[in-house]
Short mmCIF file of C-alpha atoms in Angstrom, two decimals:
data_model
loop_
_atom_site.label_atom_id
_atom_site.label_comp_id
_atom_site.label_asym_id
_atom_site.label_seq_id
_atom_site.Cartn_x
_atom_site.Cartn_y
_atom_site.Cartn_z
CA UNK H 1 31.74 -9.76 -12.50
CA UNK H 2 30.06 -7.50 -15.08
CA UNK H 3 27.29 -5.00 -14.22
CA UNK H 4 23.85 -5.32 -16.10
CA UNK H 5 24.87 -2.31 -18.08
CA UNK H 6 28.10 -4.04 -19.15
CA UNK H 7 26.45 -6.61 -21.03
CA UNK H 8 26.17 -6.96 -24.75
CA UNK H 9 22.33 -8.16 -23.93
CA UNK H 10 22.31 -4.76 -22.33
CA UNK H 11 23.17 -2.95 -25.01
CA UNK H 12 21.23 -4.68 -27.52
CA UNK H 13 17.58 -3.93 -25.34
CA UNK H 14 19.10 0.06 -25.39
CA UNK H 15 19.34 -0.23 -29.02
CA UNK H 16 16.15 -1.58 -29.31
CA UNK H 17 14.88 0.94 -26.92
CA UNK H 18 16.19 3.90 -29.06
CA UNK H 19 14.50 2.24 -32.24
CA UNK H 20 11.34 1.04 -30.89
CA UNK H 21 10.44 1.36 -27.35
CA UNK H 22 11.19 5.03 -27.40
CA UNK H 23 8.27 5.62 -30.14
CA UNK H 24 5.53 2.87 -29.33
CA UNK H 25 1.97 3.72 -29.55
CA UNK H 26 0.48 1.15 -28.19
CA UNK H 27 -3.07 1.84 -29.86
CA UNK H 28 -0.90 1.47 -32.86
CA UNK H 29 0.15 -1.82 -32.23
CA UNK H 30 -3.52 -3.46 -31.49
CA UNK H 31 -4.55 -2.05 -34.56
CA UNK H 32 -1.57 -4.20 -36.73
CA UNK H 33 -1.89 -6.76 -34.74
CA UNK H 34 -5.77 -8.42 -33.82
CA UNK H 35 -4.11 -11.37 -31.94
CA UNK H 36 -2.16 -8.97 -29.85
CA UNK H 37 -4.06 -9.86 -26.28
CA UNK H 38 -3.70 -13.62 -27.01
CA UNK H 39 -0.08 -13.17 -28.23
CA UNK H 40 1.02 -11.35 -25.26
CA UNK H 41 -0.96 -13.24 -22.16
CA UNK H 42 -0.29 -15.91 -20.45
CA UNK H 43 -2.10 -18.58 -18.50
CA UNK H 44 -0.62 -20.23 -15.40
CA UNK H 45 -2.42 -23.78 -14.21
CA UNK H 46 -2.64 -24.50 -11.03
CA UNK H 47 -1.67 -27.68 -10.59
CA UNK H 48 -2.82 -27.96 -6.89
CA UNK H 49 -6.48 -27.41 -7.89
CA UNK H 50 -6.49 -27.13 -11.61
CA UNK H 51 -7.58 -23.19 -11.19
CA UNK H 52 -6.45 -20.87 -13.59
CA UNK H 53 -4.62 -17.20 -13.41
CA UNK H 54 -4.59 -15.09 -16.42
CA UNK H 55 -1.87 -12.82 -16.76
CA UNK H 56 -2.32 -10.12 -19.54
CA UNK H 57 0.66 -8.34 -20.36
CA UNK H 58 0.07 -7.16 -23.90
CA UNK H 59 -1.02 -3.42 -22.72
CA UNK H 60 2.81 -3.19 -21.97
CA UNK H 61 5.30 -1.45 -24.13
CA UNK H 62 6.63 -4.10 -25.85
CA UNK H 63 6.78 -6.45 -28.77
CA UNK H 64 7.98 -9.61 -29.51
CA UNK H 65 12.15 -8.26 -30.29
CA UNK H 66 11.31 -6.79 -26.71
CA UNK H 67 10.58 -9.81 -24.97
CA UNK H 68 13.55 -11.64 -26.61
CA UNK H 69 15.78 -8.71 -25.61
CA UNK H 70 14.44 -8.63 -22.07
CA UNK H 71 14.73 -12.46 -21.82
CA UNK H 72 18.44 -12.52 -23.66
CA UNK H 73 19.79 -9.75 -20.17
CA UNK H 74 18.54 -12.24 -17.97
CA UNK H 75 20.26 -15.21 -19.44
CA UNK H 76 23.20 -13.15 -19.94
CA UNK H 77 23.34 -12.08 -16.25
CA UNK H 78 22.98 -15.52 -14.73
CA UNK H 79 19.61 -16.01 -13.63
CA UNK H 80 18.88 -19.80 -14.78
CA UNK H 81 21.83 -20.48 -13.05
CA UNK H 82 21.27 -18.07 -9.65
CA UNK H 83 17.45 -19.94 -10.05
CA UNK H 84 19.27 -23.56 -10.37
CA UNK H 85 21.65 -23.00 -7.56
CA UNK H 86 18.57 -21.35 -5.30
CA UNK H 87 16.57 -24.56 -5.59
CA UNK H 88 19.30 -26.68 -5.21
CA UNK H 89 20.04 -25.27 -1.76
CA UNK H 90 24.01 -23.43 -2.71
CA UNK H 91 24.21 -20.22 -0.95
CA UNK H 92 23.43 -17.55 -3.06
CA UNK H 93 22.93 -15.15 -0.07
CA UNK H 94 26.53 -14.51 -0.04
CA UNK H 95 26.82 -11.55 2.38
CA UNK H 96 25.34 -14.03 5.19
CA UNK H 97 26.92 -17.24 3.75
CA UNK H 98 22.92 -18.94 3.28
CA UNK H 99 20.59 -21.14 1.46
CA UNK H 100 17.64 -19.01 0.29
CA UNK H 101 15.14 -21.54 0.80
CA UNK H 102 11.65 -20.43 1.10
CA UNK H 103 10.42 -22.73 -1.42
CA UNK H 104 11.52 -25.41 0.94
CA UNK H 105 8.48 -24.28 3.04
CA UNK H 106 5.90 -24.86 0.19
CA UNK H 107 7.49 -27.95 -1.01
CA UNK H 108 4.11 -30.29 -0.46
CA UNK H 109 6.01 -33.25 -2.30
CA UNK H 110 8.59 -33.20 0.13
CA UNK H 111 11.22 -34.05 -2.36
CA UNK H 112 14.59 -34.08 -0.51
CA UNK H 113 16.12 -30.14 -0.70
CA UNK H 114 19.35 -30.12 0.98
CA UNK H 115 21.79 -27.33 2.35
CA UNK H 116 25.38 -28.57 3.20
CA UNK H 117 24.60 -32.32 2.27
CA UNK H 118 21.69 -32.40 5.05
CA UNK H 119 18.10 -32.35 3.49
CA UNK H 120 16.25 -30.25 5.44
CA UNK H 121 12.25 -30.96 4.75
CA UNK H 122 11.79 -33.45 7.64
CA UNK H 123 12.30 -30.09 9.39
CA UNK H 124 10.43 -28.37 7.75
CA UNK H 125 7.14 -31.27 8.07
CA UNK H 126 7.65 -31.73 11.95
CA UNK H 127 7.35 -27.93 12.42
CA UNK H 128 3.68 -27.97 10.31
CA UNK H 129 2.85 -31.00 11.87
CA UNK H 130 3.12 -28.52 15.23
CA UNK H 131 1.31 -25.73 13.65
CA UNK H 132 -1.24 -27.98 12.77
CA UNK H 133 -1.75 -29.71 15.79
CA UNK H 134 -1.86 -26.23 17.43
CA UNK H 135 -3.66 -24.03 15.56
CA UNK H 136 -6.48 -27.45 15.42
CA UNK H 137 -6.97 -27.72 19.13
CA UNK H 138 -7.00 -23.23 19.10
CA UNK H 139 -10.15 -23.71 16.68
CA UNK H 140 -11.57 -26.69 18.11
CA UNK H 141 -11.46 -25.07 21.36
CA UNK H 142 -9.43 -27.76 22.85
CA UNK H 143 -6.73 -25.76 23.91
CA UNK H 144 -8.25 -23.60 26.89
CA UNK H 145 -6.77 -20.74 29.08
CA UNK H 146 -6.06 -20.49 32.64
CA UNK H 147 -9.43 -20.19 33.61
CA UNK H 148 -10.80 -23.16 31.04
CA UNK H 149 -12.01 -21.12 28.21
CA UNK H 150 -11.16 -21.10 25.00
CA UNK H 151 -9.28 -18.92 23.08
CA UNK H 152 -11.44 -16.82 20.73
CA UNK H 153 -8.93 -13.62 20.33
CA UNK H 154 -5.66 -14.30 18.60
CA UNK H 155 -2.99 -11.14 19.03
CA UNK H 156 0.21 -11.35 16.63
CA UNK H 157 3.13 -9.34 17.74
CA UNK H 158 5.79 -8.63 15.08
CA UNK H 159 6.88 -6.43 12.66
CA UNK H 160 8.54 -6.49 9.29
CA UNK H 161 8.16 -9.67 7.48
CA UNK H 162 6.14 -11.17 10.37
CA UNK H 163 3.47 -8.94 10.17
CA UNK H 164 2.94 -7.69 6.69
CA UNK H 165 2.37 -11.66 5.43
CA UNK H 166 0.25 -12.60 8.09
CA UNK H 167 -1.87 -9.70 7.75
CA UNK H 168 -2.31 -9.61 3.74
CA UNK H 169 -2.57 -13.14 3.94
CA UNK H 170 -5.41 -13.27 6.41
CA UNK H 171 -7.04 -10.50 5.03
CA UNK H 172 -7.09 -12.18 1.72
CA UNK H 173 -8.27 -15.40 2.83
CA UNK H 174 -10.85 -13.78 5.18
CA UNK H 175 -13.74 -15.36 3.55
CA UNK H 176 -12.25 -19.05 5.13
CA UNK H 177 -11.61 -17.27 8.68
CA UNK H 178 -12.86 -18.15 11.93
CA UNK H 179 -15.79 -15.83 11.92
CA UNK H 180 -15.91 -16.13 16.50
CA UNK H 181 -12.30 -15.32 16.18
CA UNK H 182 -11.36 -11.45 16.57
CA UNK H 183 -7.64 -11.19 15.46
CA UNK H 184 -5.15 -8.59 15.62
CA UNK H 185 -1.91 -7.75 14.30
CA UNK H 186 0.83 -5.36 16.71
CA UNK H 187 3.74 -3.93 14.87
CA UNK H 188 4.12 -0.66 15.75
CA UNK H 189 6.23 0.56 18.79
CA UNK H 190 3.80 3.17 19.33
CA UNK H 191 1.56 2.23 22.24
CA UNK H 192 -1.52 3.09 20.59
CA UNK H 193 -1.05 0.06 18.85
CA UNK H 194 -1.46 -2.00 21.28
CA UNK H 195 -3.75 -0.05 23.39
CA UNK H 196 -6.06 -0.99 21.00
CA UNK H 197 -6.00 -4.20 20.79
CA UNK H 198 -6.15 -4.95 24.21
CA UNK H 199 -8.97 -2.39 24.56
CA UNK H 200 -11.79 -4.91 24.23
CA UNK H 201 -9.68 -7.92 24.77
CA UNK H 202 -10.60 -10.41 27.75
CA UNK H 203 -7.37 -11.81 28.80
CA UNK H 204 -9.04 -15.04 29.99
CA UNK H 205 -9.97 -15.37 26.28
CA UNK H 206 -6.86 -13.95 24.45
CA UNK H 207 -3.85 -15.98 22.96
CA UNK H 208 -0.95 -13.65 22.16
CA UNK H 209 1.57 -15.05 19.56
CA UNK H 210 4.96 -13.26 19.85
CA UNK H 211 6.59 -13.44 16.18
CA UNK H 212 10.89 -12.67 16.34
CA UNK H 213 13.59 -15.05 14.91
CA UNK H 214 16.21 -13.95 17.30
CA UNK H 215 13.53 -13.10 20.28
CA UNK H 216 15.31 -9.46 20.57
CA UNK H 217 13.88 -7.41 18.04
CA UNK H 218 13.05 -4.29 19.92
CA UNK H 219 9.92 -3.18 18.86
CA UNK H 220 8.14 -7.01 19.16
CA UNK H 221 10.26 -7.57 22.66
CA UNK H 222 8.81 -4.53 23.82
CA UNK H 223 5.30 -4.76 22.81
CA UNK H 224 5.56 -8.42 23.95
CA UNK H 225 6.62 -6.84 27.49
CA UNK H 226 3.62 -4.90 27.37
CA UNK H 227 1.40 -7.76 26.65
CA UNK H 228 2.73 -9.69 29.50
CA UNK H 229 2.63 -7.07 31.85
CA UNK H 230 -1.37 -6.18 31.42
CA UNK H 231 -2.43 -10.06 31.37
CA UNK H 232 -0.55 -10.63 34.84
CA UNK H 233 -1.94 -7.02 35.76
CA UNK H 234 -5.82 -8.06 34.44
CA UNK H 235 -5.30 -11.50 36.12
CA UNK H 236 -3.78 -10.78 39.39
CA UNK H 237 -0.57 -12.65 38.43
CA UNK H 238 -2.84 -15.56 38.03
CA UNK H 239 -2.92 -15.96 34.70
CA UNK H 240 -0.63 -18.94 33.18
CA UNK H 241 1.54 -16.93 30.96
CA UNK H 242 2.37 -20.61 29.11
CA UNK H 243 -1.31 -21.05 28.14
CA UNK H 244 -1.72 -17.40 26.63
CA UNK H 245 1.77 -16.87 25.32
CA UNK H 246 3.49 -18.76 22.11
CA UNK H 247 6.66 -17.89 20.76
CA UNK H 248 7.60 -18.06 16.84
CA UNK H 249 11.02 -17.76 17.32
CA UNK H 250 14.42 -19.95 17.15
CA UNK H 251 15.84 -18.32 20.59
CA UNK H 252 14.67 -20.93 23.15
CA UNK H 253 16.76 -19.34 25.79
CA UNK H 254 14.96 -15.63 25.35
CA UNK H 255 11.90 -17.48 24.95
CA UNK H 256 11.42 -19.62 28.22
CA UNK H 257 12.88 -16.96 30.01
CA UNK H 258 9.95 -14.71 28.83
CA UNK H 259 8.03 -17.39 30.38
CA UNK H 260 6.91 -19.42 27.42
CA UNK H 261 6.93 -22.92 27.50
CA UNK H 262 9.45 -24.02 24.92
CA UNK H 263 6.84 -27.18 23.63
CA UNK H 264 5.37 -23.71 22.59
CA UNK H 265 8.02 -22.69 20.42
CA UNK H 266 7.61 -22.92 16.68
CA UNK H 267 10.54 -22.06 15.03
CA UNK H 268 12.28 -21.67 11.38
CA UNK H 269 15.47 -22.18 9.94
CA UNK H 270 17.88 -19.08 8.79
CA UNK H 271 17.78 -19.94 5.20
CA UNK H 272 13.93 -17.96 5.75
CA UNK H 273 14.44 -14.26 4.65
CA UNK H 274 11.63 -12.28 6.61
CA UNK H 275 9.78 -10.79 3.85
CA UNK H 276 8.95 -14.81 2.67
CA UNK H 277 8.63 -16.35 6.30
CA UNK H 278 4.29 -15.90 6.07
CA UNK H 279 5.30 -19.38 4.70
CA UNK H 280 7.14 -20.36 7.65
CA UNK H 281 5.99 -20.60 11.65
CA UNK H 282 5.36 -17.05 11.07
CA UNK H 283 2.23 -18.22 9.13
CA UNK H 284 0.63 -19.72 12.55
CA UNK H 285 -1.79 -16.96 12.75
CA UNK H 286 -2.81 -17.67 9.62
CA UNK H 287 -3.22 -21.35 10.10
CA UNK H 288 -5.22 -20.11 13.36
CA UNK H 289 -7.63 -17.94 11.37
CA UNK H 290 -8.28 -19.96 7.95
CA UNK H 291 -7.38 -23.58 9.37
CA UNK H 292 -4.59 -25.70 8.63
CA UNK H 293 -6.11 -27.72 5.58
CA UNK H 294 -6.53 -24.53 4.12
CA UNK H 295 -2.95 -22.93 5.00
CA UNK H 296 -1.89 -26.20 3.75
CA UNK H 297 -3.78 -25.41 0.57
CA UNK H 298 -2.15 -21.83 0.56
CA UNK H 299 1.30 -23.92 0.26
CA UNK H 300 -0.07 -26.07 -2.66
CA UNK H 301 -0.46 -23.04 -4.29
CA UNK H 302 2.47 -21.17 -3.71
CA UNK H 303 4.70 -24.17 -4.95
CA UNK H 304 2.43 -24.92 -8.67
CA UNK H 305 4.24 -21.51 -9.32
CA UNK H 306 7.59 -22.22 -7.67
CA UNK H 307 7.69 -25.35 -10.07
CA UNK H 308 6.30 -23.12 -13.20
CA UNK H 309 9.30 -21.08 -12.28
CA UNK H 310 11.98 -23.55 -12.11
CA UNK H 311 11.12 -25.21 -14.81
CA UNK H 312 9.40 -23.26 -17.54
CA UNK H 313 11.65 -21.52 -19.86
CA UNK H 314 12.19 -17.96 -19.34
CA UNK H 315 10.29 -16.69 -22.55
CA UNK H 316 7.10 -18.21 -21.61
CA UNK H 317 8.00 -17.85 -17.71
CA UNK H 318 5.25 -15.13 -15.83
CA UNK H 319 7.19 -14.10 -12.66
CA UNK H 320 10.66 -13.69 -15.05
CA UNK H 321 8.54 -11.62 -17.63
CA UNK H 322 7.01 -9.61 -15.15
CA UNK H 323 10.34 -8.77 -13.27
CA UNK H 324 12.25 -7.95 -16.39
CA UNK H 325 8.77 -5.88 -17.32
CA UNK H 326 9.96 -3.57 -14.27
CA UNK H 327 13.77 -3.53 -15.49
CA UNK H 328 11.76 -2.51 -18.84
CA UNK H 329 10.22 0.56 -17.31
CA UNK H 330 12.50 1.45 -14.87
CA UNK H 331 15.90 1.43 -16.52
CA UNK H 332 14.98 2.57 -19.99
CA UNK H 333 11.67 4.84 -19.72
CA UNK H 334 12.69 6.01 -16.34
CA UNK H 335 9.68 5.07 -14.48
CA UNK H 336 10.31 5.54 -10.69
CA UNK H 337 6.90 4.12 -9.05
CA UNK H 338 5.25 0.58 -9.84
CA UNK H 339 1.57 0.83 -8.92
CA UNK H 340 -0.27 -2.68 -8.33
CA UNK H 341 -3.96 -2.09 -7.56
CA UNK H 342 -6.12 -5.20 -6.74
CA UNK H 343 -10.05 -4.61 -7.60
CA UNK H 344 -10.63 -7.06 -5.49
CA UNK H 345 -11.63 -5.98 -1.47
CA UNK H 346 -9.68 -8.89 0.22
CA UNK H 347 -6.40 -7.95 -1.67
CA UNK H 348 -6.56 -4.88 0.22
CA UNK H 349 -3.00 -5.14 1.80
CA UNK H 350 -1.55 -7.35 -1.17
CA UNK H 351 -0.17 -3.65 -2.26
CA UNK H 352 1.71 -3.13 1.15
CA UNK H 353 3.53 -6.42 1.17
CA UNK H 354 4.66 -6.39 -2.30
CA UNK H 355 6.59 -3.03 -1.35
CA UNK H 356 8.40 -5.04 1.25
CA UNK H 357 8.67 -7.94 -1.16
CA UNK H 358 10.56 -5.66 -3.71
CA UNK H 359 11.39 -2.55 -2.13
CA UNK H 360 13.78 -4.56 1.05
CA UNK H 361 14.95 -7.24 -2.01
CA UNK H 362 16.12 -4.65 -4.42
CA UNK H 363 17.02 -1.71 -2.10
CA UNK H 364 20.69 -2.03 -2.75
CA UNK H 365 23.21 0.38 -4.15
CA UNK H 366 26.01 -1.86 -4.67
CA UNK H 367 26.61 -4.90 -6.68
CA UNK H 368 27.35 -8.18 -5.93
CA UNK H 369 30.82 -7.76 -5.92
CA UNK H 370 30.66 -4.75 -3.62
CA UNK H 371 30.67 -1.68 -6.84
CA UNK H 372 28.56 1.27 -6.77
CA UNK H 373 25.38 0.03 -9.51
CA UNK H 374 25.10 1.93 -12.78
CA UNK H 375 21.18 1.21 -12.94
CA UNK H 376 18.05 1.45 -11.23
CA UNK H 377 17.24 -1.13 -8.39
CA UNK H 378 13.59 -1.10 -8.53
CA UNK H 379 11.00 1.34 -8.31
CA UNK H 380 8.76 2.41 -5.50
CA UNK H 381 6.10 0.20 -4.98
CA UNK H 382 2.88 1.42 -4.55
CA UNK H 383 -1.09 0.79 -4.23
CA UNK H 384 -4.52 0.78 -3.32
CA UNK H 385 -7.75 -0.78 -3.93
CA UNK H 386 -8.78 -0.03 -7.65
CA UNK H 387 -12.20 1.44 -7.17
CA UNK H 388 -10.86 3.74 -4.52
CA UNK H 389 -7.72 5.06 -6.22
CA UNK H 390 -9.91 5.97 -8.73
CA UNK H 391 -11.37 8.42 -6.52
CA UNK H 392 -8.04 9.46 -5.28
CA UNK H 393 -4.99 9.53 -6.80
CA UNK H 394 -5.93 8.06 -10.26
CA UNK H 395 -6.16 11.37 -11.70
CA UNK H 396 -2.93 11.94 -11.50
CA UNK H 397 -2.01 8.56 -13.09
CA UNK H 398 -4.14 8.95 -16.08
CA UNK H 399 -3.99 12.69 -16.76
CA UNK H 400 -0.51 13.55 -15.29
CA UNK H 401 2.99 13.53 -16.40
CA UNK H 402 4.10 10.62 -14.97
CA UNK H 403 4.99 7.56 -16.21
CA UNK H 404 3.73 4.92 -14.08
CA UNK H 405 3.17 1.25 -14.77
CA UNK H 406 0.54 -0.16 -13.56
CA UNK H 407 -0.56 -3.78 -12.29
CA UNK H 408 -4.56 -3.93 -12.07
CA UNK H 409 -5.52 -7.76 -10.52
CA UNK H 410 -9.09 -8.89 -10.69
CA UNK H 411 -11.59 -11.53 -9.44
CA UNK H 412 -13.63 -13.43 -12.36
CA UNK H 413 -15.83 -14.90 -9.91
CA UNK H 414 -16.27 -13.20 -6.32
CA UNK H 415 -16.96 -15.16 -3.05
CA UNK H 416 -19.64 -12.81 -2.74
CA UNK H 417 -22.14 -12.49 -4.81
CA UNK H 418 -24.42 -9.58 -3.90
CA UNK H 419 -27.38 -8.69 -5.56
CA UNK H 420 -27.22 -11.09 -8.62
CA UNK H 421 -23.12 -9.93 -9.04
CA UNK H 422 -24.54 -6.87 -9.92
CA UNK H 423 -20.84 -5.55 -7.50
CA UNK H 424 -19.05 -7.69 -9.85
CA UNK H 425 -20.57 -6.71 -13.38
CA UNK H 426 -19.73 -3.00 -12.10
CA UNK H 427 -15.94 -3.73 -11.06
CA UNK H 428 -15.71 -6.02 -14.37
CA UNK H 429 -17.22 -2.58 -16.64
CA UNK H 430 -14.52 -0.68 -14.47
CA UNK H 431 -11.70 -2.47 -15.51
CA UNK H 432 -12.20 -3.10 -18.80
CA UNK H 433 -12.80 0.82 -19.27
CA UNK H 434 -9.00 1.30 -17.69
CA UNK H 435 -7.43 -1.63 -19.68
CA UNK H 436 -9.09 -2.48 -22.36
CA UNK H 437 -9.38 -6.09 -21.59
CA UNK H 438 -11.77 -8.60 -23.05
CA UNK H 439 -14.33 -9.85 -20.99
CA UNK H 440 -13.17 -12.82 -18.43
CA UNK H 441 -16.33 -14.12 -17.22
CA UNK H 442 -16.10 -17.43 -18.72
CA UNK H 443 -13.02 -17.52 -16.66
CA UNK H 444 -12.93 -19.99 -14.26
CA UNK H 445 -11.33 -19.16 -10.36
CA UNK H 446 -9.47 -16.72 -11.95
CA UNK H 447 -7.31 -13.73 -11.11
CA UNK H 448 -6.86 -10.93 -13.75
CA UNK H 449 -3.35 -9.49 -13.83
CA UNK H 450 -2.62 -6.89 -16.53
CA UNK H 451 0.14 -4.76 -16.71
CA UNK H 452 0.13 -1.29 -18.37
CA UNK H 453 1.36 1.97 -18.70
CA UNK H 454 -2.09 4.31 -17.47
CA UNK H 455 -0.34 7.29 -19.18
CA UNK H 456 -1.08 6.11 -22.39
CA UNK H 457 -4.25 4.68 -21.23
CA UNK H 458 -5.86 7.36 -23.49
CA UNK H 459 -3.82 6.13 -26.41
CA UNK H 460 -5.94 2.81 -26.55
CA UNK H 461 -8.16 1.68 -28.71
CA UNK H 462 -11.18 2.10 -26.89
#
């Protein structure tokens, strides 16, 4: 099997790199071109709830020969077919021998997806029809603790992939949350951690869900242990451990003997990598927080742009433009970070899960057939809220040496409207300043995505 760099695609973007790429000014290319911005963005339609995300990419280094170079390495290298075969169910996670088959999680059609002839979405329905049914009677306050009260404190131990979803995700979607719910997320092994969360905590009040595949990770086993130990120590070893205690986990035998009641087991199959299981039974707490019609919604969502991946072609394709985008920059301009910074405050952690999203996908050093790469992986993933980094580190990205592309995302209408959007008219001035964007405020439920290179922010036609 050929490495990237072995490709005649390959060689053709590097030749194109040399000729163009290496001397574009992009003020230059606005100026020759008017229709640049609407040439170079893209709009995808939600099809769940006909909203609309704008994705701007024409303050990126490229032209049209670019794009059909970019998109000509990816065809060459096998991604329609990689993309085919994931849908399909084949195992393209060939070191483990599995299905990668997160989008079997979001599939709200519940067209049949099968792995090894067996299609697995009733699964995957009878496991939300659990979360549902528990995370409704957690809200409604049906579900009570040993002493009859409700549940009002939700505690999610994990780590990895089962806390960085969860938490961006709630914190994202905080404007739907229970507002008489205090939640918390434990992941680290440091006791602090969960000193503090149990700190103000009433154990008769507090459901703790414990979030490990295998039920062994060490640093969620022992924080679990830790849990359990001060609710039997707070209740006298009254406390119902099965009424405070829910497992998200496949390990039934680790489970019950922790003392959870397996009925209170929600598990997920092993076709779900970690960094996409928010998706999964991993998701509960979110379902908790925001409410299951609106988790459900999340799903809607998430699968409008699994289908506008499968089946739009790759030149007009956002998530395979925007991945070869960081190929782009990375392996021929010899950018090392990726900075994605979300204006917007409830995207606050969208920044830290993407760098588990792409830094634990593409940290490898090997190929597929076990050789030592010739090319960069990925960058490093960074970010921060917008309006803060500009305070911080966004000297150094404007007026340094570094090359650093750039993601800025953006609300055109904000769940909170303070002060006649006068919050909103000042973030909107903001980013229009760093990108040079039009205005979107005839833009209806619409994120702002634009792409850009911030050390030749100067360089545009301001």
């Amino acid at each position: 099997m050929p490495q990237a760099t072995e490709l005649k695609a390959w060689s053709a973007l590097q030749s194109h790199h040399d000729n163009v790429g290496r001397n574009f000014v992009l003020k230059e290319e606005f100026k020759k071109d008017p229709q640049r911005f609407e040439k170079f963005s893209k709009t995808f339609k939600n099809t769940a709830d006909n909203s609309e995300i704008l994705f701007d990419f024409s303050k990126n280094l490229i032209n049209e020969d670019t794009i059909k170079a970019l998109v000509a390495v990816a065809k060459e290298a096998g991604l329609e077919k990689l993309r085919d075969e994931m849908f399909a169910g084949e195992k393209i996670n060939f070191t483990e021998d599995r299905a990668v088959l997160h989008v079997a999680l979001r599939n709200v059609t519940s067209d049949p997806i099968n792995v090894d002839g067996k299609d697995v979405m009733p699964g995957v329905n009878k496991e939300l029809k659990h979360m549902e049914e528990f995370s409704e009677q957690i809200r409604s306050g049906e579900w009570k603790g040993y002493t009859g009260k409700p549940l009002t404190t939700i505690i999610n131990i994990g780590i990895g992939g089962s806390d960085l979803g969860p938490v961006m995700v709630t914190e994202a979607l905080k404007y739907y949350g229970a507002r008489e719910q205090t939640l918390h997320f434990v992941s680290n092994i440091d006791g602090t951690h969960m000193a503090e969360a149990l700190r103000d905590s009433d154990p008769e009040t507090t459901l703790f869900l414990v979030a490990s595949k295998t039920f062994t990770t060490a640093e969620t086993v022992t924080n679990a242990n830790s849990a359990k130990e001060w609710f039997l120590k707070k209740t006298d070893n009254k406390g119902d451990i099965a009424k405070h205690f829910v497992a998200l986990s496949t390990n039934e035998a680790e489970v019950t003997k922790f003392g959870i009641d397996a009925k209170n087991m929600f598990g997920f199959e092993s076709w779900v990598g970690g960094r996409y299981s928010v998706w999964s039974a991993i998701g509960l707490s979110v379902a908790i927080h925001i409410g299951f019609k609106n988790f459900h919604e999340l799903l809607s969502g998430a699968h409008a742009m699994d289908m506008h991946f499968k089946n739009t072609p790759l030149e007009e394709n956002i998530p395979v433009i925007a991945g070869l985008l960081s190929v782009w920059y990375s392996d021929f301009f010899g950018a090392q970070t990726h900075l994605v910074s979300p204006f917007d405050q409830y995207l606050h952690r969208f920044p830290a899960y993407l760098q588990q999203l792409s830094m634990e996908s593409n940290g490898k050093a090997v190929s597929r057939d076990g050789k030592i790469v010739k090319y960069t992986t990925g960058p490093i993933l960074f970010g921060e809220p917008a309006t803060n980094a500009q305070h911080s580190f966004f000297q150094l990205v404007h007026q340094g040496t570094k090359l650093i592309p750039t993601d800025f995302i953006m609300a055109a209408e904000s769940h909170n409207p303070i002060d006649n959007n006068k919050h909103q008219k000042m973030e909107k001035m903001s980013s229009r300043l760093r990108t040079h964007q039009p205005n979107y405020t005839n833009t209806r439920h619409s994120w702002v995505t634009d792409q850009l290179h911030p050390f030749l922010l100067k360089r545009l036609p301001l």
